[in-house]
Amino acid sequence: MTQRIVELLAPAGNLEKLKVTVSYGCDAVYLGGEKFGLRSAADNFINSELAEGVKFAHDRSVKVYVVLNSFLYDRDLKELPEFLIFLEKVRVDAVIISDLGVLKTVKELTNIPIHLSTQASCLNVEAGKLWKKMGVKRLILGREVSIAEASKIKKATGLEIELFIHGSLCMAYSGNCVISNYTMGRDSNRGGCAHNCRFEYSLDFKDKKENSFFMSSKDLMGIAQVPEFFSHGIDSVKVEGRMKTHLYVGTITKAYKRAISHYEKNASLSPAMIAELEGELRKVSHRDYTEGNLTKRADEYSIFDKREHLDVDYMFVGQVVETKMGEHILMEVRNPFFQNDQLELLPFSEKEKTFKAFPLENILGEVVEKAHPGMLVKLPYVEGVENLNLIRGRSL
Amino acid sequence: MKISTYLNKLSDLALYKKYPISDVILGAKELSRTGELTLHDLNSWPNKCWDAGIRPILEWDVLMSENSFNKCAEFLKHVHLNHFFAVRVQDPGAINYILENYTELKIQLVLETGNHNFKSIETWVQLLGKRLERVILSIELPKATLKDYLQKLNAMGVRSEILGLGKVLLFYTPRNLLSPLWSGKEEKIEALATGEDTPHRNFPVMENFHGTFMYNTKDQFLLDHLEELSEMGLSFLRLDLRFDGYLEVLPKIGGLFKHFDSELVQRIKKLYPRKISKGFYKANKTDVLFKKLKNKNIGKGQGLYLGDVIDVRKKKLMGIRFNSTNMELHPGDYLEIRTPEGKVKNIQVKELLDSALSPMEKAISGNIFFMAHVGGVSVRSRIFKEDRI
């Protein structure tokens, strides 16, 4: 049985990550140029990279959406037209906006489809109707909206609906948090979020005091809800994380692609398969997982209340940059590991393959005991390996 | 310039009437983020406001997912909306609902979040047309920008309002963040939060029916600038008088509106129970730091970016990933290498090697190639091709 297709939309923090996530099976990517997005500290794309990224993606039937979802000042709007004309020329598939001034500018100058950013906190049917009048094609709903509510919005508006399925969650209504602005002098809605919600706070309740990370949310994981995304007609499911690692985008993309493809073919997702995929998702760094608001209102168990990320058993040791069939793999090292360590190759669609890091050589052919970040190493050839494959190892 | 404020006690109307308060905002628990009025209050107070010569405004400023929205819309059916001068909304859903279902009701549009370019504000104004009674602008707009916008809004015949005195909302979530830490059963829970590694202490935090709200440690206070704001053409200054001691402060504020007196402002500051700030009124530099978030030494925007150094064997070889698609590299070409520390090295390529260390005629996009290490060049250095022969 074939179900209607749900688009898997993945983050592309830079050109390399775009190639990784496309190779691992996403249907669309979202990325930011040098300006106008919300990730000031990300690598982002210079124009030539953006053009190359679009070509790479389009050659593989993957769509590219460009974020313009910062709350722009007047002076930014003056710079926007040149970039918009460039985006139309390289044929991006949509722009993601949250600001009405940006929306108007896009409509005045281009025919690029417009997706409304989650930053605009579109949460209900009536809001959807209003944004439809404004000319948006797709609503990226606020993360406070359940799948069932999203379905109602879709039916009432006829617009495409995108929901977040995985990744870090803002605790606040998106676009409605200015803690960084007032405490750090960094505008959170212009890409300067300092993540004050992840801090530990001492709370004084008059007659008692508590220390707590009370504003820190667990991360969203919606793999078990894939069937519901299908049955409610959600058009696109989005993975958060333009700032995250290659291993994150590769692993998450692969796991969700498997779930979505399986459901498309079989109209079911067994508990065993969900458990297996959840196991994969737990191998990347995260802050405990929650279902957020996907099926019911996020409750107290959605609060992380811990510092930073959990220790995970696996780490990203490197990325394959060249293969010589039957000879060796050339890998760019991202985290240290030792000769003889057990490593896992993540093929784009096949099952993971375990192999031993022996022999381990540098580019000069010298045997090394320990591989360090910032070096290329030669590893034994593994059947089925491809360029851009990711390799992980047990944490040291 | 007139004053708008909140009405939480009916008995305050007599005082408000005495001072030049033209509009009062009525917030019910069901529709307003912090409102505590009942349906009965909403239906009985507006006429008393009109009798006092003060215009009642219904506050519907909560943000609502679909289920919450439906509850609000149902509640709204029981409110005598024709008794109100206008309704104050932020959620685009509430805006559309009022536009389509209550066609006589004027709208006060809350644009306090974002809307930091005039094109955005202008588009909202055009959308609402004659239904728009006023726009409530962001207090993150600095004076110069505010002045410019007020001129333009006045030219369009649109009234304006900003917060002149009161708590500054920093954070709004529908999740209940305090109750997991509190054993009481109160509908409203309050605490003061002090974050680690920050000089800011005691952020007021409040959880209620709609979620959790955090406010700045200092309240917005623009009473020093009354004359200036009036000259700039601001229509309404909103004063949030929901603090202990407001009965003593209000007459002094009333005096200020009649005749500005900077000494009186100082006396008000002393009476005001919380710390105060002008916020971003003088200047907003919250994007100045952005440039420092990135290492500008390894920017890719300037020059013919070719790729990155990904391996260094000191005094021997360095490995480069060729990223650019629109160029080739041959022995004899010139390169500029920019290190993360800011050093710049200009070199001529003598030899290109592949991963087997065999000579290559040229390198192209996607290649990993090697060349002689250049002293001082480290991993993450950027490679640019020089446009010379």
Coordinates of N, CA, C and O in Angstrom, one line a residue, chain A residues 16 40 42 44 46 49 52 71-75 77 99-101 104-105 108 123-127 129-131 133-134 144 149 152 169 171-173 175-179 181-187 190 192 199-205 207-208 212 214-215 217 297-298 300 302-303 307 321-322 330 332 363-364 366 374-376 378, chain B residues 63-67 69 90-93 95-97 100 113-114 116-120 123-124 126-127 139-140 149 168-178 180-182 189-196 200 203 205 214 216 280 284-287 289-290 293-294 300-301 305 310-311 313 316-317 321 323 325 355 357 368 370 379:
Chain A
E16 N 29.0 21.3 3.4 CA 29.3 19.9 3.7 C 28.1 19.2 4.3 O 27.8 18.1 3.9
S40 N 23.5 33.4 13.6 CA 24.7 34.3 13.3 C 26.0 33.6 13.4 O 27.0 33.9 12.7
A42 N 26.5 30.4 12.9 CA 26.7 29.2 12.0 C 27.6 29.6 10.8 O 27.8 30.7 10.6
N44 N 27.0 29.1 7.7 CA 26.1 29.6 6.7 C 26.8 29.5 5.3 O 27.9 29.0 5.2
I46 N 28.0 31.2 1.7 CA 28.3 32.3 0.8 C 27.6 32.0 -0.5 O 27.2 30.9 -0.7
E49 N 28.6 29.1 -2.6 CA 28.2 27.8 -2.0 C 26.7 27.5 -2.1 O 26.3 26.3 -2.2
E52 N 26.0 26.2 -5.4 CA 26.5 24.9 -5.5 C 25.6 23.9 -4.8 O 25.2 22.8 -5.2
F71 N 14.1 39.0 12.3 CA 13.3 40.2 12.4 C 14.2 41.4 11.9 O 15.0 41.9 12.6
L72 N 14.0 41.8 10.6 CA 14.9 42.7 10.0 C 14.6 44.1 10.4 O 13.5 44.5 10.6
Y73 N 15.7 44.9 10.4 CA 15.6 46.4 10.5 C 15.4 47.0 9.1 O 15.7 46.3 8.1
D74 N 15.1 48.2 9.1 CA 14.9 48.9 7.8 C 16.2 48.8 6.9 O 16.1 48.6 5.7
R75 N 17.3 49.0 7.6 CA 18.6 48.9 6.8 C 18.8 47.5 6.2 O 19.4 47.4 5.1
L77 N 16.5 45.6 5.2 CA 15.5 45.4 4.1 C 16.1 46.0 2.8 O 15.8 45.6 1.7
D99 N 8.8 37.9 9.0 CA 8.5 39.3 9.1 C 7.7 39.8 7.9 O 8.0 39.4 6.8
L100 N 6.7 40.5 8.2 CA 5.8 41.0 7.1 C 6.5 41.9 6.1 O 6.2 41.9 4.9
G101 N 7.5 42.6 6.6 CA 8.2 43.5 5.7 C 9.0 42.6 4.7 O 9.1 43.0 3.5
K104 N 6.5 41.1 2.2 CA 6.1 42.0 1.1 C 7.2 42.2 0.1 O 7.0 42.3 -1.1
T105 N 8.5 42.3 0.6 CA 9.6 42.5 -0.3 C 9.8 41.3 -1.3 O 10.0 41.5 -2.5
E108 N 7.1 41.5 -3.8 CA 7.2 42.6 -4.8 C 8.3 42.3 -5.9 O 8.2 42.7 -7.0
L123 N -0.4 29.5 15.1 CA -0.8 28.4 16.0 C -2.2 27.9 15.8 O -2.6 26.9 16.4
N124 N -3.0 28.6 14.9 CA -4.4 28.2 14.8 C -4.9 28.5 13.4 O -4.3 29.1 12.6
V125 N -6.1 28.0 13.2 CA -6.8 28.1 11.9 C -6.9 29.5 11.4 O -6.6 29.9 10.3
E126 N -7.4 30.4 12.3 CA -7.6 31.8 11.9 C -6.3 32.5 11.5 O -6.2 33.2 10.6
A127 N -5.2 32.1 12.3 CA -3.9 32.7 11.9 C -3.5 32.2 10.5 O -3.0 33.0 9.7
K129 N -5.4 31.4 8.1 CA -6.2 32.1 7.1 C -5.7 33.4 6.8 O -5.6 33.9 5.7
L130 N -5.2 34.1 7.9 CA -4.6 35.4 7.7 C -3.4 35.4 6.9 O -3.2 36.1 5.9
W131 N -2.5 34.4 7.2 CA -1.2 34.3 6.4 C -1.5 33.8 5.0 O -0.8 34.2 4.1
K133 N -4.0 34.9 3.2 CA -4.3 36.2 2.6 C -3.1 36.9 2.2 O -3.0 37.6 1.2
M134 N -2.0 36.7 3.0 CA -0.8 37.4 2.8 C 0.0 36.8 1.7 O 1.1 37.3 1.3
E144 N 4.0 24.6 19.6 CA 3.0 24.4 20.6 C 1.8 23.7 20.0 O 0.9 23.3 20.7
E149 N -4.1 19.3 15.7 CA -4.4 20.7 15.5 C -3.9 21.1 14.1 O -4.6 21.9 13.4
K152 N -6.2 20.2 11.4 CA -7.4 21.1 11.3 C -7.0 22.4 10.5 O -7.7 22.9 9.7
L169 N 14.2 22.3 21.3 CA 12.9 23.1 21.3 C 13.2 24.4 22.1 O 13.8 24.4 23.1
M171 N 11.7 26.9 24.6 CA 10.7 26.8 25.6 C 9.6 27.8 25.4 O 8.5 27.6 25.6
A172 N 10.1 29.0 24.9 CA 9.1 30.1 24.7 C 8.4 30.0 23.4 O 8.9 29.2 22.5
Y173 N 7.3 30.6 23.3 CA 6.7 30.8 21.9 C 7.8 31.4 21.1 O 8.3 32.5 21.4
G175 N 9.9 33.6 18.7 CA 9.7 35.0 18.4 C 9.3 35.8 19.5 O 9.2 37.1 19.4
N176 N 9.0 35.2 20.7 CA 8.4 35.9 21.8 C 9.4 35.8 23.0 O 8.9 35.9 24.2
C177 N 10.6 35.6 22.7 CA 11.6 35.6 23.8 C 12.7 36.6 23.5 O 13.3 36.6 22.5
V178 N 12.9 37.5 24.5 CA 13.9 38.6 24.3 C 14.8 38.6 25.5 O 15.4 39.6 25.8
I179 N 15.0 37.5 26.1 CA 15.9 37.4 27.3 C 17.3 37.9 26.9 O 18.0 38.7 27.6
N181 N 18.2 39.7 24.5 CA 18.3 41.2 24.2 C 18.6 42.0 25.4 O 19.4 42.9 25.4
Y182 N 17.9 41.7 26.5 CA 18.0 42.6 27.7 C 19.1 42.2 28.6 O 19.6 43.0 29.4
T183 N 19.5 40.9 28.6 CA 20.6 40.5 29.5 C 21.9 40.4 28.9 O 22.9 40.5 29.6
M184 N 22.0 40.1 27.6 CA 23.3 39.9 27.0 C 23.6 40.9 25.9 O 24.7 40.8 25.3
G185 N 22.6 41.8 25.6 CA 22.8 42.7 24.5 C 22.9 42.0 23.2 O 23.5 42.5 22.2
R186 N 22.2 40.9 23.0 CA 22.2 40.1 21.8 C 20.7 39.9 21.4 O 20.0 39.2 22.1
D187 N 20.4 40.3 20.2 CA 19.0 40.2 19.8 C 18.7 38.7 19.4 O 19.2 38.3 18.3
R190 N 17.3 38.1 15.9 CA 18.1 38.5 14.8 C 19.4 37.6 14.8 O 20.4 37.9 14.2
G192 N 21.0 36.2 17.6 CA 22.0 36.3 18.7 C 21.6 35.6 19.9 O 22.1 35.9 21.0
F199 N 20.3 28.0 31.2 CA 21.0 28.3 32.4 C 20.3 27.6 33.7 O 19.1 27.4 33.6
E200 N 21.1 27.5 34.7 CA 20.5 27.1 36.0 C 20.1 28.4 36.7 O 20.8 29.4 36.7
Y201 N 18.9 28.3 37.3 CA 18.4 29.5 38.0 C 18.1 29.1 39.4 O 17.7 28.0 39.8
S202 N 18.4 30.1 40.3 CA 17.9 30.0 41.7 C 16.6 30.6 41.8 O 16.4 31.8 41.4
L203 N 15.6 29.9 42.2 CA 14.2 30.4 42.2 C 13.8 30.7 43.7 O 13.9 29.8 44.5
D204 N 13.4 31.9 43.9 CA 13.0 32.3 45.3 C 11.5 32.4 45.3 O 10.9 33.3 44.7
F205 N 10.9 31.4 46.0 CA 9.4 31.4 46.1 C 8.9 32.0 47.4 O 8.0 31.5 48.1
D207 N 8.9 31.6 50.5 CA 9.2 30.7 51.7 C 10.0 29.5 51.4 O 10.2 28.7 52.2
K208 N 10.5 29.4 50.1 CA 11.5 28.4 49.8 C 12.3 28.7 48.6 O 11.9 29.5 47.8
S212 N 17.1 25.3 39.8 CA 16.5 24.5 38.7 C 16.9 25.0 37.3 O 17.1 26.2 37.2
F214 N 14.8 25.4 35.1 CA 13.4 25.2 34.9 C 12.9 25.7 33.5 O 11.8 25.4 33.1
M215 N 13.7 26.5 32.8 CA 13.3 26.9 31.5 C 13.9 26.1 30.3 O 13.7 26.5 29.2
S217 N 14.1 23.0 27.9 CA 13.3 22.0 27.4 C 14.1 20.8 26.9 O 15.2 20.9 26.4
R297 N -0.5 18.2 25.3 CA 0.2 19.4 25.7 C 1.5 19.0 26.5 O 1.4 18.1 27.4
A298 N 2.6 19.6 26.2 CA 3.8 19.3 26.9 C 3.7 19.6 28.4 O 3.3 20.7 28.8
E300 N 5.2 18.7 32.6 CA 6.4 18.9 33.4 C 7.5 18.0 33.0 O 8.7 18.3 33.2
S302 N 8.5 17.4 30.2 CA 9.1 18.0 29.0 C 10.3 19.0 29.4 O 11.0 19.4 28.6
I303 N 10.4 19.2 30.7 CA 11.5 20.1 31.2 C 12.7 19.3 31.4 O 12.7 18.2 32.0
R307 N 22.0 20.2 33.2 CA 22.9 21.0 32.5 C 23.3 20.3 31.2 O 23.6 19.1 31.2
V321 N 36.3 11.0 3.1 CA 36.4 12.1 2.0 C 36.9 11.5 0.7 O 36.9 12.1 -0.3
E322 N 37.4 10.2 0.8 CA 37.8 9.6 -0.5 C 37.9 8.0 -0.2 O 38.2 7.6 0.9
L330 N 39.9 7.1 3.0 CA 40.5 8.3 3.6 C 39.5 9.1 4.4 O 38.4 9.4 3.9
E332 N 38.5 12.2 7.2 CA 38.8 13.4 8.0 C 38.4 13.2 9.4 O 37.3 12.9 9.7
I363 N 48.6 10.3 6.3 CA 48.6 10.4 4.8 C 50.0 10.1 4.3 O 50.2 9.7 3.1
L364 N 51.0 10.1 5.1 CA 52.4 9.8 4.7 C 52.6 8.3 4.8 O 53.7 7.8 4.5
E366 N 52.5 6.6 7.5 CA 53.1 6.2 8.8 C 52.0 5.7 9.7 O 50.9 6.3 9.8
G374 N 41.5 17.1 12.9 CA 42.4 18.0 12.1 C 43.5 17.2 11.4 O 44.5 17.7 11.1
M375 N 43.2 15.9 11.2 CA 44.1 15.1 10.4 C 43.3 14.2 9.5 O 42.2 13.9 9.7
L376 N 44.0 13.8 8.4 CA 43.4 12.7 7.5 C 44.1 11.4 7.8 O 45.3 11.4 8.1
K378 N 44.2 7.1 6.9 CA 43.8 5.9 6.0 C 43.3 4.8 6.9 O 44.0 4.4 7.8
Chain B
L63 N -1.5 34.1 23.2 CA -1.2 33.4 21.9 C -1.9 32.0 22.1 O -1.9 31.4 23.2
M64 N -2.5 31.5 21.0 CA -3.3 30.3 21.2 C -3.1 29.2 20.2 O -3.2 29.5 19.0
S65 N -2.8 28.0 20.6 CA -2.9 26.9 19.7 C -4.4 26.7 19.4 O -5.3 27.2 20.1
E66 N -4.7 25.8 18.4 CA -6.1 25.7 17.9 C -7.1 25.5 19.0 O -8.2 26.1 19.1
N67 N -6.8 24.5 19.9 CA -7.8 24.2 21.0 C -8.0 25.3 21.9 O -9.2 25.6 22.3
F69 N -7.6 28.4 21.2 CA -8.3 29.5 20.4 C -9.8 29.3 20.4 O -10.6 30.2 20.7
Q90 N -2.8 40.4 19.6 CA -1.5 40.1 19.0 C -1.5 38.9 18.1 O -0.9 38.9 17.0
D91 N -2.1 37.8 18.5 CA -2.1 36.6 17.7 C -2.8 36.9 16.4 O -4.0 37.3 16.4
P92 N -2.2 36.5 15.3 CA -2.8 36.8 14.0 C -4.1 36.1 13.8 O -5.0 36.5 13.1
G93 N -4.3 35.0 14.6 CA -5.6 34.3 14.5 C -6.7 35.2 15.2 O -7.8 35.3 14.6
I95 N -6.6 38.4 15.3 CA -6.8 39.5 14.4 C -7.8 39.1 13.3 O -8.7 39.8 13.0
N96 N -7.5 38.0 12.7 CA -8.4 37.5 11.6 C -9.8 37.3 12.1 O -10.8 37.6 11.4
Y97 N -9.9 36.7 13.2 CA -11.2 36.3 13.8 C -12.1 37.6 14.0 O -13.2 37.6 13.7
E100 N -13.1 39.2 10.7 CA -14.2 38.5 10.0 C -15.5 38.3 10.7 O -16.5 38.2 10.1
T113 N 6.3 42.6 19.4 CA 7.2 41.6 19.1 C 7.7 41.7 17.7 O 6.9 41.6 16.8
G114 N 9.0 42.0 17.5 CA 9.4 42.2 16.1 C 8.9 43.5 15.5 O 8.7 44.5 16.2
H116 N 10.3 45.5 13.4 CA 11.3 46.5 13.6 C 11.7 47.1 12.2 O 12.8 47.6 12.1
N117 N 10.8 47.0 11.2 CA 11.0 47.8 10.0 C 9.7 48.3 9.6 O 8.6 47.7 9.9
F118 N 9.7 49.5 9.0 CA 8.4 50.2 8.8 C 7.6 49.5 7.8 O 6.3 49.5 7.8
K119 N 8.2 48.8 6.8 CA 7.5 48.1 5.8 C 6.5 47.1 6.5 O 5.4 46.8 6.0
S120 N 7.0 46.4 7.5 CA 6.2 45.4 8.2 C 5.0 46.1 8.8 O 3.8 45.7 8.7
T123 N 2.5 47.3 6.3 CA 1.7 46.2 5.7 C 0.6 45.8 6.6 O -0.5 45.5 6.2
W124 N 0.9 45.7 7.9 CA -0.2 45.4 8.9 C -1.3 46.5 8.8 O -2.5 46.2 8.8
Q126 N -2.1 48.4 6.3 CA -2.9 48.3 5.1 C -3.9 47.1 5.2 O -5.0 47.2 4.8
L127 N -3.4 46.0 5.9 CA -4.3 44.8 6.0 C -5.5 45.2 6.8 O -6.6 44.7 6.5
I139 N 9.1 48.3 22.2 CA 9.9 49.2 23.0 C 11.4 49.0 22.7 O 12.3 49.6 23.3
E140 N 11.7 48.1 21.8 CA 13.0 47.9 21.3 C 13.4 48.9 20.2 O 14.6 48.9 19.8
Y149 N 9.1 56.5 12.6 CA 7.9 55.7 12.4 C 6.6 56.5 12.8 O 5.6 56.5 12.2
V168 N 8.6 44.6 31.8 CA 9.0 44.3 30.4 C 9.0 42.8 30.3 O 9.8 42.1 31.0
L169 N 8.1 42.2 29.5 CA 8.0 40.8 29.3 C 9.2 40.3 28.5 O 9.4 40.8 27.4
L170 N 9.9 39.3 29.0 CA 11.1 38.8 28.3 C 10.8 37.4 27.7 O 11.4 37.0 26.7
F171 N 9.8 36.7 28.2 CA 9.7 35.3 27.9 C 8.2 34.8 28.2 O 7.7 35.2 29.2
Y172 N 7.7 34.1 27.2 CA 6.3 33.7 27.4 C 6.2 32.3 26.8 O 6.4 32.0 25.6
T173 N 5.8 31.3 27.6 CA 5.6 29.9 27.2 C 4.3 29.4 27.7 O 3.8 29.8 28.8
P174 N 3.6 28.6 27.0 CA 2.4 28.0 27.5 C 2.7 26.8 28.5 O 1.7 26.3 29.1
R175 N 3.9 26.5 28.7 CA 4.2 25.4 29.6 C 4.2 25.9 31.0 O 4.6 27.0 31.3
N176 N 3.9 25.0 31.9 CA 3.9 25.3 33.4 C 5.3 25.0 33.9 O 5.6 23.8 34.1
L177 N 6.1 26.0 34.2 CA 7.4 25.8 34.6 C 7.7 25.9 36.1 O 8.7 25.4 36.6
L178 N 6.8 26.6 36.8 CA 7.0 26.8 38.3 C 6.3 25.7 39.1 O 6.8 25.2 40.1
P180 N 5.9 22.5 38.8 CA 6.6 21.3 39.2 C 7.5 21.5 40.4 O 7.9 20.5 41.0
L181 N 7.8 22.7 40.7 CA 8.7 23.0 41.8 C 8.0 23.5 43.0 O 8.6 23.9 44.0
W182 N 6.7 23.5 42.9 CA 5.9 24.2 44.0 C 4.7 23.3 44.4 O 4.0 22.8 43.5
I189 N 1.3 31.4 40.5 CA 2.5 31.1 41.3 C 3.6 32.1 40.9 O 3.8 32.4 39.7
E190 N 4.3 32.7 41.8 CA 5.3 33.7 41.5 C 6.6 33.3 42.2 O 6.6 32.7 43.3
A191 N 7.7 33.7 41.5 CA 9.0 33.5 42.1 C 10.0 34.5 41.5 O 9.6 35.2 40.5
L192 N 11.1 34.7 42.1 CA 12.2 35.5 41.6 C 13.3 34.6 41.1 O 13.8 33.8 41.9
A193 N 13.8 34.8 39.9 CA 14.8 33.9 39.4 C 16.1 34.6 39.2 O 16.1 35.7 38.6
T194 N 17.2 34.0 39.6 CA 18.5 34.5 39.4 C 19.3 33.5 38.7 O 19.5 32.4 39.1
G195 N 19.8 33.9 37.5 CA 20.5 32.9 36.6 C 22.0 32.9 37.0 O 22.5 33.8 37.6
E196 N 22.6 31.8 36.7 CA 24.1 31.6 36.9 C 24.8 32.5 35.9 O 24.3 32.8 34.9
H200 N 22.6 39.9 36.4 CA 21.1 40.2 36.6 C 20.5 39.3 37.6 O 20.7 38.1 37.5
F203 N 14.8 38.0 38.4 CA 13.8 38.2 37.3 C 12.4 37.7 37.9 O 12.3 36.6 38.3
V205 N 9.1 35.9 37.8 CA 8.5 34.9 37.0 C 7.2 34.5 37.6 O 6.9 34.5 38.8
M214 N 8.2 35.5 32.1 CA 9.4 36.0 32.9 C 9.6 37.5 32.4 O 9.5 37.8 31.3
N216 N 11.8 41.4 32.9 CA 13.1 41.9 33.1 C 13.2 42.3 34.6 O 12.2 42.6 35.3
F280 N 15.8 50.2 25.5 CA 16.5 50.5 24.3 C 16.1 51.9 23.7 O 16.4 52.2 22.6
N284 N 19.7 51.0 20.4 CA 19.6 49.5 20.4 C 20.8 49.0 19.6 O 20.9 49.1 18.4
K285 N 21.7 48.4 20.4 CA 22.9 47.9 19.7 C 23.0 46.3 19.9 O 24.0 45.7 20.0
T286 N 21.8 45.7 19.9 CA 21.8 44.3 20.1 C 22.2 43.4 19.0 O 22.2 42.2 19.1
D287 N 22.7 44.0 17.9 CA 23.3 43.2 16.8 C 24.7 43.5 16.6 O 25.4 43.0 15.7
L289 N 27.2 42.9 18.5 CA 28.1 41.8 18.9 C 28.2 40.6 17.9 O 29.1 39.8 17.9
F290 N 27.2 40.6 16.9 CA 27.2 39.5 16.0 C 28.5 39.3 15.3 O 28.9 38.1 15.1
L293 N 30.8 37.0 16.9 CA 30.4 35.6 17.1 C 31.2 34.7 16.2 O 31.3 33.5 16.3
K294 N 31.7 35.3 15.1 CA 32.4 34.5 14.1 C 33.8 34.9 14.0 O 34.1 36.1 14.2
K300 N 34.6 33.5 4.1 CA 34.8 33.0 2.8 C 34.3 34.0 1.7 O 34.5 33.7 0.5
G301 N 33.7 35.1 2.2 CA 33.0 36.0 1.2 C 33.9 36.8 0.3 O 33.5 37.2 -0.8
Y305 N 37.3 32.0 -3.2 CA 37.4 30.9 -2.2 C 37.5 29.5 -2.9 O 36.7 29.2 -3.8
I310 N 42.6 20.7 5.6 CA 42.0 19.7 6.6 C 43.0 18.8 7.2 O 42.7 17.9 8.0
D311 N 44.3 18.9 6.8 CA 45.3 18.1 7.4 C 46.7 18.8 7.2 O 46.9 19.5 6.2
R313 N 50.8 18.1 8.0 CA 52.0 17.3 8.5 C 53.1 18.4 8.4 O 53.6 18.6 7.3
K316 N 56.1 19.1 6.0 CA 56.0 18.1 4.9 C 54.8 18.4 4.0 O 55.0 19.0 2.9
L317 N 53.6 18.1 4.4 CA 52.5 18.2 3.5 C 51.3 18.9 4.2 O 51.2 18.9 5.4
R321 N 40.8 20.3 1.0 CA 39.6 19.9 0.4 C 39.1 21.0 -0.6 O 39.0 22.1 -0.2
N323 N 36.6 22.8 -2.4 CA 35.2 23.0 -2.3 C 34.5 23.7 -3.4 O 33.3 23.4 -3.7
T325 N 33.2 25.0 -7.0 CA 32.9 24.2 -8.2 C 33.3 24.9 -9.5 O 33.4 24.3 -10.5
S355 N 46.1 11.4 -2.9 CA 46.2 10.7 -1.5 C 47.3 9.6 -1.6 O 47.7 9.2 -0.5
L357 N 50.0 10.2 -2.9 CA 51.2 11.1 -3.0 C 51.8 11.1 -4.4 O 53.0 11.3 -4.6
I368 N 40.4 15.8 -2.8 CA 41.3 16.0 -1.7 C 42.7 16.0 -2.3 O 43.1 15.1 -3.0
F370 N 47.0 17.4 -2.0 CA 48.1 17.7 -1.1 C 49.2 18.6 -1.7 O 49.4 18.5 -3.0
V379 N 45.3 23.7 10.3 CA 44.0 23.2 9.9 C 43.0 24.3 10.1 O 43.0 25.0 11.0

